[in-house]
Tab-separated table of C-alpha atoms in Angstrom:
chain	number	residue	atom	x	y	z
L	1	MET	CA	-38.376	-18.492	19.540
L	2	LYS	CA	-37.841	-22.129	18.501
L	3	ASN	CA	-38.054	-21.055	14.931
L	4	LEU	CA	-35.430	-18.339	15.466
L	5	LEU	CA	-33.016	-20.893	16.986
L	6	ASN	CA	-33.534	-23.263	14.245
L	7	PHE	CA	-32.920	-20.575	11.757
L	8	ILE	CA	-29.573	-19.486	13.600
L	9	ILE	CA	-28.475	-23.185	13.848
L	10	LYS	CA	-29.298	-23.721	10.102
L	11	TYR	CA	-27.505	-20.625	8.850
L	12	ALA	CA	-24.881	-20.470	11.524
L	13	PHE	CA	-21.972	-20.686	9.119
L	14	THR	CA	-23.355	-17.925	6.870
L	15	LEU	CA	-24.238	-15.763	9.826
L	16	VAL	CA	-20.705	-16.098	11.279
L	17	PHE	CA	-19.388	-15.120	7.853
L	18	ILE	CA	-21.468	-12.102	7.514
L	19	LEU	CA	-20.528	-11.021	10.932
L	20	ILE	CA	-16.858	-11.325	10.326
L	21	GLU	CA	-17.306	-9.461	6.985
L	22	ILE	CA	-19.051	-6.518	8.661
L	23	LEU	CA	-16.215	-6.394	11.119
L	24	CYS	CA	-13.663	-6.171	8.298
L	25	PHE	CA	-15.521	-3.428	6.581
L	26	VAL	CA	-15.731	-1.525	9.864
L	27	LEU	CA	-12.033	-1.689	10.007
L	28	ILE	CA	-11.644	-0.543	6.388
L	29	PHE	CA	-13.815	2.526	6.770
L	30	THR	CA	-12.772	3.553	10.112
L	31	GLN	CA	-9.012	2.941	9.790
L	32	ASN	CA	-8.203	3.896	6.231
L	33	SER	CA	-9.225	7.554	6.655
L	34	TYR	CA	-6.549	9.997	6.856
L	35	HIS	CA	-6.127	9.911	10.468
L	36	ARG	CA	-5.875	6.295	11.286
L	37	PHE	CA	-5.899	4.595	14.803
L	38	SER	CA	-2.565	3.137	15.391
L	39	PHE	CA	-3.122	-0.400	16.630
L	40	VAL	CA	-3.035	-2.106	13.246
L	41	ASN	CA	-0.477	-0.230	11.007
L	42	SER	CA	3.016	-0.616	9.788
L	43	SER	CA	4.393	1.692	12.434
L	44	ASN	CA	3.284	-1.006	14.828
L	45	ARG	CA	6.288	-2.108	16.782
L	46	ILE	CA	6.418	-5.947	16.009
L	47	THR	CA	5.874	-5.821	12.252
L	48	ALA	CA	8.047	-2.714	11.828
L	49	THR	CA	10.899	-4.538	13.750
L	50	ILE	CA	10.607	-7.711	11.443
L	51	SER	CA	10.498	-5.526	8.331
L	52	GLN	CA	13.607	-3.651	9.616
L	53	GLN	CA	15.572	-6.750	10.299
L	54	TRP	CA	14.767	-8.076	6.923
L	55	ASN	CA	15.678	-4.798	5.350
L	56	SER	CA	19.173	-4.758	6.901
L	57	VAL	CA	19.707	-8.191	5.211
L	58	ILE	CA	18.635	-7.068	1.645
L	59	GLU	CA	19.911	-3.599	1.996
L	60	TYR	CA	23.382	-4.789	0.617
L	61	THR	CA	21.893	-5.337	-2.720
L	62	LYS	CA	20.746	-1.896	-3.017
L	63	LEU	CA	23.934	-0.111	-1.788
L	64	LYS	CA	25.084	0.837	-5.238
L	65	SER	CA	21.927	2.686	-6.150
L	66	ILE	CA	21.701	4.289	-2.751
L	67	ASN	CA	25.328	5.679	-3.202
L	68	ASP	CA	24.505	6.862	-6.665
L	69	SER	CA	21.440	8.798	-5.539
L	70	LEU	CA	23.369	10.356	-2.567
L	71	ALA	CA	26.216	11.431	-4.696
L	72	LEU	CA	23.766	13.122	-7.147
L	73	GLU	CA	21.999	14.830	-4.340
L	74	ASN	CA	25.287	16.112	-2.922
L	75	GLU	CA	26.293	17.422	-6.307
L	76	ARG	CA	22.907	19.195	-6.503
L	77	LEU	CA	23.226	20.618	-3.031
L	78	MET	CA	26.743	21.874	-3.583
L	79	ASN	CA	25.633	23.546	-6.726
L	80	ASN	CA	23.006	25.300	-4.877
L	81	LEU	CA	25.392	26.458	-2.152
L	82	GLU	CA	27.697	27.771	-4.749
L	83	LYS	CA	24.998	30.029	-5.979
L	84	TYR	CA	24.528	31.593	-2.495
L	85	ARG	CA	28.268	31.780	-1.615
L	86	LYS	CA	29.067	34.942	-3.532
L	87	TYR	CA	26.278	36.940	-1.712
L	88	GLU	CA	26.934	38.259	1.592
L	89	ILE	CA	23.644	37.741	3.275
L	90	PRO	CA	23.451	40.101	6.263
L	91	ALA	CA	21.199	38.648	8.934
L	92	ILE	CA	19.719	35.538	7.685
L	93	GLU	CA	16.257	35.222	8.562
L	94	LYS	CA	15.540	32.008	10.356
L	95	SER	CA	13.379	29.847	8.260
L	96	GLY	CA	12.336	27.592	11.053
L	97	PHE	CA	12.565	24.335	8.883
L	98	LYS	CA	14.813	21.532	10.106
L	99	TYR	CA	15.580	18.266	8.420
L	100	ILE	CA	15.764	14.774	9.995
L	101	SER	CA	17.018	11.938	7.909
L	102	ALA	CA	15.139	8.606	8.205
L	103	LYS	CA	15.459	5.129	6.506
L	104	ILE	CA	12.613	3.494	4.792
L	105	VAL	CA	11.645	0.307	6.637
L	106	SER	CA	8.871	-0.759	4.262
L	107	SER	CA	6.895	0.592	1.474
L	108	SER	CA	4.373	-0.216	-1.273
L	109	VAL	CA	3.996	1.311	-4.746
L	110	ASN	CA	1.683	-0.807	-6.739
L	111	LYS	CA	-1.472	-0.585	-4.658
L	112	TYR	CA	-4.170	2.118	-4.324
L	113	GLN	CA	-3.596	2.604	-0.634
L	114	ASN	CA	0.138	3.010	-0.627
L	115	TYR	CA	2.069	3.758	2.524
L	116	ILE	CA	5.609	3.960	3.592
L	117	THR	CA	7.171	3.260	6.999
L	118	ILE	CA	10.327	4.912	8.316
L	119	ASP	CA	12.676	4.053	11.207
L	120	LYS	CA	12.212	7.275	13.164
L	121	GLY	CA	9.122	8.125	15.433
L	122	LYS	CA	8.084	10.264	18.376
L	123	ASN	CA	11.394	9.601	20.153
L	124	HIS	CA	13.112	11.488	17.366
L	125	GLY	CA	10.715	14.519	17.419
L	126	ILE	CA	8.453	13.323	14.449
L	127	GLU	CA	4.820	14.163	14.667
L	128	PRO	CA	1.792	13.663	12.344
L	129	GLU	CA	1.445	16.365	9.671
L	130	MET	CA	5.070	16.782	9.076
L	131	GLY	CA	6.337	16.957	5.380
L	132	VAL	CA	8.604	14.297	3.946
L	133	ILE	CA	10.972	14.721	0.949
L	134	GLY	CA	13.373	12.425	-0.688
L	135	PRO	CA	16.762	13.153	-2.631
L	136	ASN	CA	14.839	14.442	-5.672
L	137	GLY	CA	11.728	15.984	-4.331
L	138	ILE	CA	8.510	15.513	-2.449
L	139	VAL	CA	7.572	12.022	-0.887
L	140	GLY	CA	4.522	12.713	1.297
L	141	ILE	CA	3.149	13.554	4.692
L	142	VAL	CA	3.548	11.771	8.036
L	143	VAL	CA	0.164	10.521	9.204
L	144	SER	CA	0.791	8.383	12.298
L	145	THR	CA	3.800	7.827	14.632
L	146	SER	CA	4.794	5.384	17.242
L	147	ASN	CA	7.878	5.781	19.596
L	148	LYS	CA	10.353	4.428	16.900
L	149	TYR	CA	8.409	4.329	13.681
L	150	SER	CA	6.341	6.649	11.507
L	151	THR	CA	3.876	5.912	8.670
L	152	ILE	CA	3.888	8.288	5.717
L	153	LEU	CA	0.956	8.904	3.390
L	154	PRO	CA	2.953	9.244	0.112
L	155	VAL	CA	1.878	11.450	-2.834
L	156	ILE	CA	0.932	8.247	-4.645
L	157	ASN	CA	-2.044	7.511	-2.319
L	158	PRO	CA	-5.584	8.736	-3.399
L	159	ASN	CA	-5.954	10.356	-0.001
L	160	SER	CA	-3.075	12.648	-0.666
L	161	LYS	CA	-3.601	16.318	-1.685
L	162	ILE	CA	-0.737	18.888	-1.686
L	163	SER	CA	-0.721	22.401	-2.528
L	164	VAL	CA	1.766	23.213	-5.291
L	165	LYS	CA	2.474	25.891	-7.820
L	166	LEU	CA	4.235	26.437	-11.294
L	167	GLU	CA	7.617	27.559	-10.696
L	168	LYS	CA	7.789	29.915	-13.676
L	169	ASN	CA	4.763	32.029	-12.829
L	170	ASN	CA	3.609	31.081	-9.270
L	171	TYR	CA	0.035	29.892	-10.145
L	172	PHE	CA	-1.337	27.698	-7.621
L	173	GLY	CA	-2.766	24.209	-8.071
L	174	SER	CA	-3.617	21.044	-6.198
L	175	LEU	CA	-1.665	17.667	-6.466
L	176	SER	CA	-3.540	14.562	-6.152
L	177	TRP	CA	-3.062	10.942	-7.253
L	178	GLU	CA	-5.386	9.098	-9.595
L	179	SER	CA	-3.968	5.605	-9.246
L	180	GLN	CA	-2.930	4.910	-12.701
L	181	LYS	CA	0.869	5.298	-12.790
L	182	VAL	CA	3.569	5.200	-10.166
L	183	ASN	CA	5.555	8.294	-10.354
L	184	GLN	CA	2.833	10.183	-12.154
L	185	ALA	CA	0.365	12.562	-10.258
L	186	PHE	CA	-2.500	14.828	-11.249
L	187	LEU	CA	-2.383	18.499	-11.108
L	188	SER	CA	-5.681	20.549	-10.947
L	189	GLU	CA	-7.066	24.028	-10.334
L	190	ILE	CA	-4.650	25.829	-12.679
L	191	PRO	CA	-6.828	28.538	-14.539
L	192	GLY	CA	-7.073	28.117	-18.265
L	193	TYR	CA	-5.694	31.487	-19.093
L	194	VAL	CA	-2.141	30.569	-17.656
L	195	SER	CA	0.355	29.567	-20.223
L	196	VAL	CA	1.480	25.985	-19.498
L	197	GLN	CA	4.116	23.968	-21.322
L	198	LYS	CA	5.344	20.362	-21.402
L	199	GLY	CA	8.311	20.260	-19.016
L	200	ASP	CA	7.305	23.126	-16.817
L	201	ILE	CA	8.599	22.472	-13.226
L	202	VAL	CA	6.066	22.226	-10.368
L	203	VAL	CA	7.086	23.014	-6.838
L	204	THR	CA	5.544	23.128	-3.318
L	205	SER	CA	3.523	26.305	-2.690
L	206	GLY	CA	4.692	26.936	0.870
L	207	PHE	CA	0.948	27.766	1.699
L	208	SER	CA	0.683	24.921	4.132
L	209	ALA	CA	2.854	24.935	7.177
L	210	ILE	CA	3.941	21.459	6.146
L	211	PHE	CA	6.396	22.080	3.216
L	212	PRO	CA	8.710	25.092	2.730
L	213	ASP	CA	8.187	27.065	-0.330
L	214	GLY	CA	9.835	25.654	-3.616
L	215	ILE	CA	10.491	22.031	-2.880
L	216	PRO	CA	10.665	20.304	-6.330
L	217	VAL	CA	7.665	18.183	-7.079
L	218	GLY	CA	7.797	17.170	-10.617
L	219	SER	CA	7.621	18.340	-14.255
L	220	ILE	CA	4.473	18.523	-16.683
L	221	ASN	CA	4.112	15.496	-18.883
L	222	SER	CA	1.021	16.488	-20.731
L	223	TYR	CA	-2.159	18.751	-20.246
L	224	VAL	CA	-5.544	19.292	-21.579
L	225	LYS	CA	-7.999	22.124	-20.908
L	226	ASN	CA	-11.412	21.141	-19.547
L	227	LYS	CA	-13.736	23.310	-21.637
L	228	SER	CA	-16.541	23.290	-19.340
L	229	THR	CA	-14.673	24.460	-16.187
L	230	ASP	CA	-11.729	26.345	-18.078
L	231	PHE	CA	-9.156	24.755	-15.776
L	232	TYR	CA	-6.217	22.598	-16.991
L	233	GLU	CA	-6.004	18.848	-16.202
L	234	ILE	CA	-2.295	18.236	-15.848
L	235	ILE	CA	-0.246	14.975	-15.626
L	236	VAL	CA	3.018	15.563	-13.660
L	237	ASP	CA	5.980	13.201	-13.824
L	238	LEU	CA	7.118	13.220	-10.091
L	239	PHE	CA	10.759	13.703	-9.490
L	240	THR	CA	10.829	11.197	-6.710
L	241	ASP	CA	11.266	7.629	-7.847
L	242	PHE	CA	9.034	5.676	-5.498
L	243	ASN	CA	10.430	2.332	-6.632
L	244	ASN	CA	13.943	3.108	-5.674
L	245	LEU	CA	13.667	5.192	-2.461
L	246	SER	CA	15.829	4.226	0.584
L	247	TYR	CA	16.345	7.456	2.479
L	248	VAL	CA	13.981	10.329	3.205
L	249	TYR	CA	13.968	13.577	5.130
L	250	VAL	CA	11.343	14.636	7.521
L	251	ILE	CA	10.677	18.391	7.760
L	252	VAL	CA	10.192	19.789	11.108
L	253	ASN	CA	8.734	23.352	11.176
L	254	SER	CA	9.317	25.046	14.385
L	255	ASN	CA	7.342	28.016	13.457
L	256	ARG	CA	4.322	25.891	12.396
L	257	ASN	CA	2.012	26.934	15.405
L	258	GLU	CA	2.644	30.524	14.635
L	259	GLN	CA	1.972	29.963	11.013
L	260	LEU	CA	-1.250	28.054	11.682
L	261	GLU	CA	-2.475	31.161	13.736
L	262	MET	CA	-1.744	33.474	10.854
L	263	ILE	CA	-3.938	31.474	8.464
L	264	PRO	CA	-7.263	32.810	9.579
L	265	GLU	CA	-6.149	36.281	9.267
L	266	SER	CA	-4.740	35.941	5.862
L	267	GLU	CA	-8.041	34.241	4.698
L	268	ASN	CA	-9.873	37.462	5.690
L	269	GLU	CA	-7.701	39.833	3.578
N	1	MET	CA	-0.267	-31.065	19.303
N	2	SER	CA	0.089	-33.356	16.351
N	3	ARG	CA	2.733	-33.256	13.618
N	4	SER	CA	0.384	-31.908	11.036
N	5	ASN	CA	-0.728	-29.046	13.209
N	6	ILE	CA	2.870	-27.947	13.656
N	7	LYS	CA	3.422	-28.143	9.842
N	8	TYR	CA	0.368	-25.935	9.339
N	9	ILE	CA	1.626	-23.324	11.828
N	10	LEU	CA	4.893	-23.349	10.074
N	11	LEU	CA	3.145	-22.932	6.697
N	12	PHE	CA	1.051	-19.986	8.024
N	13	ILE	CA	4.168	-18.218	9.213
N	14	VAL	CA	6.131	-18.921	6.032
N	15	SER	CA	3.032	-17.657	3.832
N	16	VAL	CA	2.706	-14.428	5.731
N	17	LEU	CA	6.470	-13.631	5.934
N	18	SER	CA	7.191	-14.598	2.231
N	19	GLN	CA	4.128	-12.532	1.302
N	20	THR	CA	4.998	-9.236	3.212
N	21	LEU	CA	8.892	-9.377	3.101
N	22	VAL	CA	9.427	-10.748	-0.524
N	23	PHE	CA	6.396	-10.689	-2.695
N	24	ASP	CA	5.308	-7.183	-1.601
N	25	ASN	CA	8.508	-5.722	-2.459
N	26	ILE	CA	8.707	-7.264	-5.975
N	27	TYR	CA	7.853	-4.670	-8.457
N	28	PHE	CA	7.544	-5.356	-12.108
N	29	SER	CA	4.640	-3.136	-13.107
N	30	SER	CA	1.694	-1.628	-11.452
N	31	TYR	CA	-0.497	-4.419	-13.077
N	32	ILE	CA	1.282	-7.149	-11.277
N	33	ASN	CA	0.613	-7.891	-7.563
N	34	ILE	CA	1.459	-11.448	-6.455
N	35	PHE	CA	-0.472	-12.928	-3.572
N	36	ILE	CA	0.961	-16.147	-2.656
N	37	TYR	CA	-0.234	-16.150	1.038
N	38	ILE	CA	-3.598	-17.812	0.091
N	39	LEU	CA	-1.565	-20.999	-0.399
N	40	PHE	CA	-2.122	-21.555	3.298
N	41	LEU	CA	-5.888	-21.585	2.848
N	42	LEU	CA	-5.636	-23.681	-0.407
N	43	LEU	CA	-3.753	-26.435	1.456
N	44	LEU	CA	-5.799	-26.809	4.497
N	45	PRO	CA	-7.097	-30.427	4.861
N	46	ILE	CA	-10.351	-31.033	2.982
N	47	GLU	CA	-12.254	-32.188	6.033
N	48	THR	CA	-11.223	-29.293	8.194
N	49	ASN	CA	-14.303	-27.797	10.139
N	50	LYS	CA	-15.516	-24.917	8.048
N	51	PHE	CA	-15.955	-22.573	11.119
N	52	VAL	CA	-12.129	-23.260	11.705
N	53	VAL	CA	-11.362	-22.378	8.046
N	54	LEU	CA	-13.375	-19.239	8.342
N	55	GLY	CA	-11.371	-18.188	11.659
N	56	LEU	CA	-8.082	-19.172	10.146
N	57	SER	CA	-8.949	-16.954	7.050
N	58	PHE	CA	-9.632	-13.943	9.170
N	59	ILE	CA	-6.417	-14.415	11.149
N	60	LEU	CA	-4.391	-14.918	7.822
N	61	GLY	CA	-5.856	-11.696	6.089
N	62	LEU	CA	-5.531	-9.652	9.247
N	63	SER	CA	-1.863	-10.660	9.627
N	64	ILE	CA	-1.114	-9.419	5.926
N	65	ASP	CA	-3.218	-6.295	6.803
N	66	ILE	CA	-1.070	-5.409	9.873
N	67	PHE	CA	2.015	-5.678	7.849
N	68	ASN	CA	0.588	-3.618	5.091
N	69	SER	CA	-1.270	-0.861	7.167
N	70	THR	CA	-4.336	-1.892	5.228
N	71	PRO	CA	-6.795	-2.923	8.096
N	72	GLY	CA	-9.629	-5.046	6.934
N	73	ILE	CA	-8.926	-5.116	3.199
N	74	HIS	CA	-6.993	-8.413	3.120
N	75	ALA	CA	-9.125	-9.925	5.816
N	76	SER	CA	-12.333	-9.249	3.966
N	77	ALA	CA	-11.075	-10.964	0.856
N	78	THR	CA	-9.661	-14.058	2.693
N	79	VAL	CA	-12.835	-14.462	4.827
N	80	LEU	CA	-14.833	-14.531	1.572
N	81	ILE	CA	-12.666	-17.257	0.139
N	82	GLY	CA	-12.738	-19.091	3.446
N	83	TYR	CA	-16.555	-18.930	3.342
N	84	LEU	CA	-16.743	-20.196	-0.365
N	85	ARG	CA	-13.979	-23.008	-0.156
N	86	PRO	CA	-16.338	-25.787	0.979
N	87	ALA	CA	-18.631	-25.030	-1.817
N	88	ILE	CA	-15.858	-24.928	-4.415
N	89	LEU	CA	-14.471	-28.101	-3.088
N	90	ARG	CA	-17.895	-29.743	-3.511
N	91	LEU	CA	-18.163	-28.328	-7.045
N	92	TYR	CA	-14.867	-30.005	-8.190
N	93	ALA	CA	-15.459	-33.193	-6.095
N	94	PRO	CA	-14.576	-36.441	-7.997
N	95	ARG	CA	-17.519	-38.616	-8.600
N	96	GLU	CA	-16.770	-41.074	-5.734
N	97	GLY	CA	-15.981	-38.173	-3.306
N	98	TYR	CA	-12.766	-37.178	-1.766
N	99	GLU	CA	-10.623	-39.675	-0.013
N	100	PRO	CA	-10.710	-39.228	3.881
N	101	ASN	CA	-7.684	-37.431	5.519
N	102	LYS	CA	-6.323	-35.772	2.343
N	103	PHE	CA	-5.501	-32.216	1.700
N	104	PRO	CA	-5.859	-30.482	-1.820
N	105	SER	CA	-2.710	-31.221	-3.653
N	106	ILE	CA	-1.295	-31.947	-7.177
N	107	LYS	CA	-0.122	-35.367	-5.838
N	108	ASN	CA	-3.611	-36.334	-4.408
N	109	HIS	CA	-5.752	-34.989	-7.095
N	110	GLY	CA	-3.828	-34.139	-10.208
N	111	LEU	CA	-2.522	-30.969	-11.705
N	112	ASN	CA	-5.602	-30.201	-13.830
N	113	TRP	CA	-7.736	-30.441	-10.683
N	114	PHE	CA	-5.432	-28.298	-8.706
N	115	ILE	CA	-5.282	-25.540	-11.317
N	116	LYS	CA	-9.042	-25.497	-11.540
N	117	TYR	CA	-9.468	-25.377	-7.791
N	118	SER	CA	-6.741	-22.760	-7.212
N	119	ILE	CA	-7.660	-20.411	-9.953
N	120	SER	CA	-11.304	-20.317	-8.924
N	121	ILE	CA	-10.138	-19.331	-5.358
N	122	ILE	CA	-7.538	-16.921	-6.573
N	123	LEU	CA	-9.982	-15.135	-8.950
N	124	ILE	CA	-12.602	-14.700	-6.158
N	125	HIS	CA	-9.892	-13.357	-3.703
N	126	HIS	CA	-8.314	-10.978	-6.272
N	127	ILE	CA	-11.537	-9.652	-7.703
N	128	PHE	CA	-12.982	-8.904	-4.142
N	129	LEU	CA	-9.481	-7.519	-3.006
N	130	PHE	CA	-8.803	-5.239	-5.885
N	131	PHE	CA	-12.143	-3.619	-6.022
N	132	VAL	CA	-12.230	-3.097	-2.113
N	133	ASP	CA	-8.736	-1.751	-2.342
N	134	ALA	CA	-9.946	0.695	-5.156
N	135	TYR	CA	-13.022	1.724	-3.007
N	136	GLY	CA	-15.404	0.778	-5.740
N	137	PHE	CA	-15.531	0.564	-9.638
N	138	SER	CA	-14.302	3.878	-10.641
N	139	HIS	CA	-11.227	2.455	-12.411
N	140	PHE	CA	-13.191	-0.600	-13.710
N	141	PHE	CA	-11.049	-1.473	-16.662
N	142	TYR	CA	-7.690	-0.809	-15.001
N	143	THR	CA	-8.712	-2.794	-12.110
N	144	MET	CA	-9.943	-5.761	-14.237
N	145	GLY	CA	-6.707	-5.812	-16.116
N	146	LYS	CA	-4.861	-5.917	-12.811
N	147	ILE	CA	-7.059	-8.729	-11.433
N	148	LEU	CA	-6.429	-10.946	-14.633
N	149	ILE	CA	-2.668	-10.374	-14.988
N	150	SER	CA	-2.122	-10.569	-11.186
N	151	SER	CA	-4.149	-13.720	-10.968
N	152	VAL	CA	-2.038	-15.505	-13.513
N	153	PHE	CA	1.244	-14.529	-11.699
N	154	SER	CA	-0.382	-15.598	-8.278
N	155	LEU	CA	-1.375	-18.922	-9.824
N	156	ILE	CA	2.184	-19.632	-11.162
N	157	PHE	CA	3.887	-18.637	-7.758
N	158	ILE	CA	1.314	-20.689	-5.864
N	159	ILE	CA	1.898	-23.789	-7.789
N	160	ILE	CA	5.742	-23.359	-7.420
N	161	GLY	CA	5.243	-22.672	-3.667
N	162	HIS	CA	3.040	-25.733	-3.609
N	163	LEU	CA	5.652	-28.013	-5.215
N	164	LEU	CA	8.513	-26.557	-2.944
N	165	ILE	CA	6.484	-27.402	0.209
N	166	MET	CA	5.615	-30.875	-1.009
N	167	LYS	CA	9.305	-31.656	-1.340
N	168	GLU	CA	9.875	-30.883	2.412
């Protein structure tokens, strides 16, 4: 007993250090998983409020680029609308998707574990597992919400995995991020017999209840065929510029519960 | 509460806010992450009780984590440098020992000494932080590149920050 006490006194500093390090690693491994607790994260009220105040100060410096991107987005949407104008669509089937616009409060792009915080939360009808898109394409998925803020897991986070397809031939693949470059992601699971070209457009598959079908994701930058598995390994240039993102849209899917119930059936087919 | 305590509380707040609001939003390249907030730990008085340094390191790291939604990652790195700081100070101690009631600074110990002392702590912090953030060694060379380049930038901004604070 006396020896033990002596030992503790002698190495108290190191023991305290080891205990705190263990605590840190418990935090890292329990909290950085996909569904994180909400007590320390950026949708936390105090830190999000500070970031938001600061953002409102420096927002003026970004106004020009925000305006430019909104104007471009309007142009694209108007052109899309024009395509549909000449058709008289009888009874439009309700798609069930609704968009909520939100402003980015804080975001990171040059880490491995990148996250984005937006200024809308539970009070505005946002829930975890909702998709998020930007003016040019897909951004990520909501992972946690507080009353006024939400945290988004962007495509540029190693935990992100999104079901996508090639626009021209509807072959499905899986989009992940390998940490090397911001604004580039990795597309796998496209079989080797499919014809793939540089510049091919990648869009969301609509398989998950999170994103509607056909949201732009990016274009193919380069590809190699893995000889042993006979699948392509494809690098995709993302359309979303994560460095200059100011506003995003959260996708609310009112048919989501029905769609989720359908999944087991379709898997049996 | 003494004058110097209040100064250190202010330094803590300035370190955390300048890191999370300014430096975390600066983006040149994915290789450059500037971590200026450890300036607070670097400047603590040399004779500060080592348990106090350890506790403050944890609080400092956790504050950054809360802003960044990265629970534990910064805290684990700052606690490590808090633990090693006394040994590093001993390693670089002048032959006749440190003068009492001084804190590590360019004015007290010279630019060379300060660079040696800071870069040791910055390197330990960055190596630990980037490998923990990457969940291991799977991107070893990329991470090493990031560590070396970021350390140089962190050192430059820490020295600039240190000079600005000394002026006050």
